[in-house]
PDB file of N, CA and C in Angstrom:
ATOM      1  N   MET A   1      98.723  32.348  29.754  1.00  0.00           N
ATOM      2  CA  MET A   1      97.504  31.568  29.631  1.00  0.00           C
ATOM      3  C   MET A   1      96.371  32.496  29.202  1.00  0.00           C
ATOM      4  N   THR A   2      95.545  32.013  28.322  1.00  0.00           N
ATOM      5  CA  THR A   2      94.429  32.816  27.837  1.00  0.00           C
ATOM      6  C   THR A   2      93.330  32.907  28.891  1.00  0.00           C
ATOM      7  N   GLN A   3      92.436  33.845  28.690  1.00  0.00           N
ATOM      8  CA  GLN A   3      91.291  34.012  29.591  1.00  0.00           C
ATOM      9  C   GLN A   3      90.477  32.724  29.647  1.00  0.00           C
ATOM     10  N   ASN A   4      90.250  32.101  28.484  1.00  0.00           N
ATOM     11  CA  ASN A   4      89.494  30.855  28.433  1.00  0.00           C
ATOM     12  C   ASN A   4      90.247  29.743  29.164  1.00  0.00           C
ATOM     13  N   GLY A   5      91.558  29.711  28.998  1.00  0.00           N
ATOM     14  CA  GLY A   5      92.376  28.712  29.677  1.00  0.00           C
ATOM     15  C   GLY A   5      92.297  28.855  31.185  1.00  0.00           C
ATOM     16  N   GLN A   6      92.275  30.095  31.664  1.00  0.00           N
ATOM     17  CA  GLN A   6      92.159  30.342  33.097  1.00  0.00           C
ATOM     18  C   GLN A   6      90.801  29.899  33.625  1.00  0.00           C
ATOM     19  N   LYS A   7      89.749  30.140  32.846  1.00  0.00           N
ATOM     20  CA  LYS A   7      88.406  29.706  33.252  1.00  0.00           C
ATOM     21  C   LYS A   7      88.339  28.190  33.344  1.00  0.00           C
ATOM     22  N   ILE A   8      88.926  27.517  32.372  1.00  0.00           N
ATOM     23  CA  ILE A   8      88.915  26.057  32.368  1.00  0.00           C
ATOM     24  C   ILE A   8      89.704  25.528  33.565  1.00  0.00           C
ATOM     25  N   GLU A   9      90.848  26.138  33.834  1.00  0.00           N
ATOM     26  CA  GLU A   9      91.667  25.701  34.965  1.00  0.00           C
ATOM     27  C   GLU A   9      90.922  25.897  36.284  1.00  0.00           C
ATOM     28  N   MET A  10      90.249  27.029  36.436  1.00  0.00           N
ATOM     29  CA  MET A  10      89.486  27.283  37.657  1.00  0.00           C
ATOM     30  C   MET A  10      88.342  26.284  37.790  1.00  0.00           C
ATOM     31  N   TRP A  11      87.648  25.995  36.677  1.00  0.00           N
ATOM     32  CA  TRP A  11      86.562  25.018  36.707  1.00  0.00           C
ATOM     33  C   TRP A  11      87.100  23.645  37.092  1.00  0.00           C
ATOM     34  N   ALA A  12      88.231  23.241  36.511  1.00  0.00           N
ATOM     35  CA  ALA A  12      88.804  21.926  36.782  1.00  0.00           C
ATOM     36  C   ALA A  12      89.202  21.791  38.254  1.00  0.00           C
ATOM     37  N   CYS A  13      89.795  22.819  38.801  1.00  0.00           N
ATOM     38  CA  CYS A  13      90.188  22.782  40.216  1.00  0.00           C
ATOM     39  C   CYS A  13      88.960  22.692  41.116  1.00  0.00           C
ATOM     40  N   SER A  14      87.949  23.469  40.801  1.00  0.00           N
ATOM     41  CA  SER A  14      86.719  23.446  41.578  1.00  0.00           C
ATOM     42  C   SER A  14      86.045  22.082  41.502  1.00  0.00           C
ATOM     43  N   LYS A  15      85.990  21.520  40.303  1.00  0.00           N
ATOM     44  CA  LYS A  15      85.365  20.209  40.097  1.00  0.00           C
ATOM     45  C   LYS A  15      86.139  19.116  40.823  1.00  0.00           C
ATOM     46  N   ALA A  16      87.465  19.171  40.752  1.00  0.00           N
ATOM     47  CA  ALA A  16      88.299  18.177  41.430  1.00  0.00           C
ATOM     48  C   ALA A  16      88.080  18.235  42.942  1.00  0.00           C
ATOM     49  N   GLU A  17      88.020  19.451  43.476  1.00  0.00           N
ATOM     50  CA  GLU A  17      87.786  19.616  44.912  1.00  0.00           C
ATOM     51  C   GLU A  17      86.427  19.034  45.302  1.00  0.00           C
ATOM     52  N   GLU A  18      85.415  19.319  44.506  1.00  0.00           N
ATOM     53  CA  GLU A  18      84.066  18.809  44.763  1.00  0.00           C
ATOM     54  C   GLU A  18      84.060  17.278  44.769  1.00  0.00           C
ATOM     55  N   ILE A  19      84.703  16.686  43.776  1.00  0.00           N
ATOM     56  CA  ILE A  19      84.742  15.225  43.660  1.00  0.00           C
ATOM     57  C   ILE A  19      85.468  14.604  44.850  1.00  0.00           C
ATOM     58  N   VAL A  20      86.623  15.142  45.186  1.00  0.00           N
ATOM     59  CA  VAL A  20      87.413  14.575  46.279  1.00  0.00           C
ATOM     60  C   VAL A  20      86.675  14.722  47.612  1.00  0.00           C
ATOM     61  N   LEU A  21      86.066  15.876  47.836  1.00  0.00           N
ATOM     62  CA  LEU A  21      85.357  16.076  49.094  1.00  0.00           C
ATOM     63  C   LEU A  21      84.184  15.111  49.240  1.00  0.00           C
ATOM     64  N   ARG A  22      83.452  14.895  48.174  1.00  0.00           N
ATOM     65  CA  ARG A  22      82.264  14.047  48.261  1.00  0.00           C
ATOM     66  C   ARG A  22      82.617  12.573  48.106  1.00  0.00           C
ATOM     67  N   GLU A  23      83.123  12.204  46.953  1.00  0.00           N
ATOM     68  CA  GLU A  23      83.357  10.792  46.654  1.00  0.00           C
ATOM     69  C   GLU A  23      84.580  10.243  47.385  1.00  0.00           C
ATOM     70  N   GLY A  24      85.611  11.063  47.511  1.00  0.00           N
ATOM     71  CA  GLY A  24      86.802  10.614  48.226  1.00  0.00           C
ATOM     72  C   GLY A  24      86.505  10.342  49.690  1.00  0.00           C
ATOM     73  N   PHE A  25      85.705  11.204  50.298  1.00  0.00           N
ATOM     74  CA  PHE A  25      85.330  10.999  51.693  1.00  0.00           C
ATOM     75  C   PHE A  25      84.558   9.698  51.852  1.00  0.00           C
ATOM     76  N   ASN A  26      83.622   9.438  50.954  1.00  0.00           N
ATOM     77  CA  ASN A  26      82.852   8.194  51.025  1.00  0.00           C
ATOM     78  C   ASN A  26      83.758   6.974  50.906  1.00  0.00           C
ATOM     79  N   LEU A  27      84.734   7.041  50.019  1.00  0.00           N
ATOM     80  CA  LEU A  27      85.671   5.934  49.840  1.00  0.00           C
ATOM     81  C   LEU A  27      86.521   5.743  51.092  1.00  0.00           C
ATOM     82  N   ILE A  28      87.019   6.815  51.655  1.00  0.00           N
ATOM     83  CA  ILE A  28      87.822   6.723  52.877  1.00  0.00           C
ATOM     84  C   ILE A  28      87.008   6.136  54.019  1.00  0.00           C
ATOM     85  N   ARG A  29      85.785   6.608  54.162  1.00  0.00           N
ATOM     86  CA  ARG A  29      84.924   6.104  55.230  1.00  0.00           C
ATOM     87  C   ARG A  29      84.680   4.610  55.088  1.00  0.00           C
ATOM     88  N   SER A  30      84.397   4.146  53.876  1.00  0.00           N
ATOM     89  CA  SER A  30      84.159   2.717  53.682  1.00  0.00           C
ATOM     90  C   SER A  30      85.443   1.912  53.900  1.00  0.00           C
ATOM     91  N   ALA A  31      86.584   2.483  53.571  1.00  0.00           N
ATOM     92  CA  ALA A  31      87.860   1.794  53.794  1.00  0.00           C
ATOM     93  C   ALA A  31      88.143   1.658  55.290  1.00  0.00           C
ATOM     94  N   ARG A  32      87.790   2.668  56.046  1.00  0.00           N
ATOM     95  CA  ARG A  32      88.018   2.593  57.503  1.00  0.00           C
ATOM     96  C   ARG A  32      87.131   1.549  58.146  1.00  0.00           C
ATOM     97  N   ILE A  33      85.922   1.402  57.627  1.00  0.00           N
ATOM     98  CA  ILE A  33      85.002   0.405  58.163  1.00  0.00           C
ATOM     99  C   ILE A  33      85.477  -0.994  57.770  1.00  0.00           C
ATOM    100  N   GLY A  34      86.102  -1.091  56.595  1.00  0.00           N
ATOM    101  CA  GLY A  34      86.641  -2.358  56.138  1.00  0.00           C
ATOM    102  C   GLY A  34      85.656  -3.232  55.381  1.00  0.00           C
ATOM    103  N   ASN A  35      84.588  -2.624  54.898  1.00  0.00           N
ATOM    104  CA  ASN A  35      83.580  -3.364  54.146  1.00  0.00           C
ATOM    105  C   ASN A  35      83.992  -3.384  52.674  1.00  0.00           C
ATOM    106  N   ASN A  36      84.427  -4.554  52.193  1.00  0.00           N
ATOM    107  CA  ASN A  36      84.929  -4.658  50.819  1.00  0.00           C
ATOM    108  C   ASN A  36      83.874  -4.298  49.771  1.00  0.00           C
ATOM    109  N   THR A  37      82.629  -4.633  50.029  1.00  0.00           N
ATOM    110  CA  THR A  37      81.561  -4.316  49.082  1.00  0.00           C
ATOM    111  C   THR A  37      81.402  -2.800  48.952  1.00  0.00           C
ATOM    112  N   GLU A  38      81.391  -2.111  50.070  1.00  0.00           N
ATOM    113  CA  GLU A  38      81.267  -0.643  50.035  1.00  0.00           C
ATOM    114  C   GLU A  38      82.493   0.005  49.406  1.00  0.00           C
ATOM    115  N   ILE A  39      83.680  -0.538  49.702  1.00  0.00           N
ATOM    116  CA  ILE A  39      84.899   0.000  49.101  1.00  0.00           C
ATOM    117  C   ILE A  39      84.809  -0.097  47.582  1.00  0.00           C
ATOM    118  N   ARG A  40      84.378  -1.245  47.084  1.00  0.00           N
ATOM    119  CA  ARG A  40      84.236  -1.458  45.637  1.00  0.00           C
ATOM    120  C   ARG A  40      83.190  -0.510  45.055  1.00  0.00           C
ATOM    121  N   GLN A  41      82.065  -0.368  45.738  1.00  0.00           N
ATOM    122  CA  GLN A  41      81.000   0.522  45.256  1.00  0.00           C
ATOM    123  C   GLN A  41      81.477   1.973  45.200  1.00  0.00           C
ATOM    124  N   HIS A  42      82.151   2.428  46.247  1.00  0.00           N
ATOM    125  CA  HIS A  42      82.612   3.816  46.280  1.00  0.00           C
ATOM    126  C   HIS A  42      83.758   4.048  45.299  1.00  0.00           C
ATOM    127  N   SER A  43      84.582   3.037  45.080  1.00  0.00           N
ATOM    128  CA  SER A  43      85.644   3.155  44.070  1.00  0.00           C
ATOM    129  C   SER A  43      85.043   3.320  42.685  1.00  0.00           C
ATOM    130  N   MET A  44      84.029   2.524  42.393  1.00  0.00           N
ATOM    131  CA  MET A  44      83.371   2.623  41.088  1.00  0.00           C
ATOM    132  C   MET A  44      82.658   3.955  40.934  1.00  0.00           C
ATOM    133  N   MET A  45      82.033   4.442  41.993  1.00  0.00           N
ATOM    134  CA  MET A  45      81.354   5.736  41.933  1.00  0.00           C
ATOM    135  C   MET A  45      82.372   6.849  41.686  1.00  0.00           C
ATOM    136  N   LEU A  46      83.513   6.787  42.340  1.00  0.00           N
ATOM    137  CA  LEU A  46      84.558   7.784  42.126  1.00  0.00           C
ATOM    138  C   LEU A  46      85.008   7.768  40.668  1.00  0.00           C
ATOM    139  N   ALA A  47      85.214   6.575  40.123  1.00  0.00           N
ATOM    140  CA  ALA A  47      85.624   6.457  38.718  1.00  0.00           C
ATOM    141  C   ALA A  47      84.552   7.015  37.776  1.00  0.00           C
ATOM    142  N   LYS A  48      83.286   6.736  38.066  1.00  0.00           N
ATOM    143  CA  LYS A  48      82.189   7.238  37.226  1.00  0.00           C
ATOM    144  C   LYS A  48      82.102   8.759  37.266  1.00  0.00           C
ATOM    145  N   VAL A  49      82.267   9.325  38.451  1.00  0.00           N
ATOM    146  CA  VAL A  49      82.185  10.787  38.596  1.00  0.00           C
ATOM    147  C   VAL A  49      83.345  11.456  37.861  1.00  0.00           C
ATOM    148  N   ILE A  50      84.530  10.866  37.952  1.00  0.00           N
ATOM    149  CA  ILE A  50      85.682  11.421  37.234  1.00  0.00           C
ATOM    150  C   ILE A  50      85.441  11.353  35.737  1.00  0.00           C
ATOM    151  N   ALA A  51      84.943  10.213  35.247  1.00  0.00           N
ATOM    152  CA  ALA A  51      84.660  10.069  33.813  1.00  0.00           C
ATOM    153  C   ALA A  51      83.609  11.075  33.363  1.00  0.00           C
ATOM    154  N   ALA A  52      82.571  11.263  34.172  1.00  0.00           N
ATOM    155  CA  ALA A  52      81.520  12.217  33.825  1.00  0.00           C
ATOM    156  C   ALA A  52      82.063  13.644  33.781  1.00  0.00           C
ATOM    157  N   SER A  53      82.962  13.977  34.701  1.00  0.00           N
ATOM    158  CA  SER A  53      83.510  15.331  34.694  1.00  0.00           C
ATOM    159  C   SER A  53      84.430  15.551  33.496  1.00  0.00           C
ATOM    160  N   LEU A  54      85.155  14.503  33.080  1.00  0.00           N
ATOM    161  CA  LEU A  54      85.975  14.620  31.878  1.00  0.00           C
ATOM    162  C   LEU A  54      85.106  14.822  30.641  1.00  0.00           C
ATOM    163  N   LEU A  55      83.995  14.113  30.585  1.00  0.00           N
ATOM    164  CA  LEU A  55      83.059  14.289  29.474  1.00  0.00           C
ATOM    165  C   LEU A  55      82.468  15.690  29.499  1.00  0.00           C
ATOM    166  N   GLU A  56      82.106  16.155  30.673  1.00  0.00           N
ATOM    167  CA  GLU A  56      81.568  17.515  30.818  1.00  0.00           C
ATOM    168  C   GLU A  56      82.585  18.552  30.353  1.00  0.00           C
ATOM    169  N   ALA A  57      83.845  18.365  30.725  1.00  0.00           N
ATOM    170  CA  ALA A  57      84.896  19.292  30.309  1.00  0.00           C
ATOM    171  C   ALA A  57      85.082  19.254  28.801  1.00  0.00           C
ATOM    172  N   SER A  58      85.005  18.074  28.233  1.00  0.00           N
ATOM    173  CA  SER A  58      85.158  17.923  26.788  1.00  0.00           C
ATOM    174  C   SER A  58      84.056  18.662  26.040  1.00  0.00           C
ATOM    175  N   VAL A  59      82.835  18.509  26.503  1.00  0.00           N
ATOM    176  CA  VAL A  59      81.694  19.175  25.881  1.00  0.00           C
ATOM    177  C   VAL A  59      81.814  20.690  26.047  1.00  0.00           C
ATOM    178  N   ALA A  60      82.205  21.115  27.246  1.00  0.00           N
ATOM    179  CA  ALA A  60      82.291  22.556  27.526  1.00  0.00           C
ATOM    180  C   ALA A  60      83.369  23.245  26.682  1.00  0.00           C
ATOM    181  N   THR A  61      84.426  22.529  26.366  1.00  0.00           N
ATOM    182  CA  THR A  61      85.505  23.130  25.593  1.00  0.00           C
ATOM    183  C   THR A  61      85.378  22.870  24.110  1.00  0.00           C
ATOM    184  N   GLY A  62      84.392  22.072  23.738  1.00  0.00           N
ATOM    185  CA  GLY A  62      84.188  21.773  22.317  1.00  0.00           C
ATOM    186  C   GLY A  62      85.204  20.816  21.750  1.00  0.00           C
ATOM    187  N   ALA A  63      85.840  20.035  22.602  1.00  0.00           N
ATOM    188  CA  ALA A  63      86.847  19.067  22.137  1.00  0.00           C
ATOM    189  C   ALA A  63      86.194  17.996  21.279  1.00  0.00           C
ATOM    190  N   GLN A  64      86.893  17.590  20.255  1.00  0.00           N
ATOM    191  CA  GLN A  64      86.420  16.542  19.348  1.00  0.00           C
ATOM    192  C   GLN A  64      87.053  15.221  19.748  1.00  0.00           C
ATOM    193  N   PRO A  65      86.288  14.113  19.702  1.00  0.00           N
ATOM    194  CA  PRO A  65      86.864  12.814  20.042  1.00  0.00           C
ATOM    195  C   PRO A  65      87.955  12.425  19.042  1.00  0.00           C
ATOM    196  N   ALA A  66      88.949  11.688  19.534  1.00  0.00           N
ATOM    197  CA  ALA A  66      90.048  11.218  18.669  1.00  0.00           C
ATOM    198  C   ALA A  66      89.505  10.197  17.676  1.00  0.00           C
ATOM    199  N   LYS A  67      90.058  10.241  16.474  1.00  0.00           N
ATOM    200  CA  LYS A  67      89.605   9.294  15.448  1.00  0.00           C
ATOM    201  C   LYS A  67      90.662   8.278  15.177  1.00  0.00           C
TER     202      LYS A  67
END
């Protein structure tokens, strides 16, 4: 693996951990309470954060969108 590849892998692992700790915990907490509205809200927030991190990774690596 190249030096750049290792940096990207380390960033991805760190970002995934951050997302799971923050958004995953919120989703679990709302699921334990059993509030369907909160579960839906936290599920959508988790999806948005994942999408944003994928976009961030794409920009950071200079990836071009598929045509």
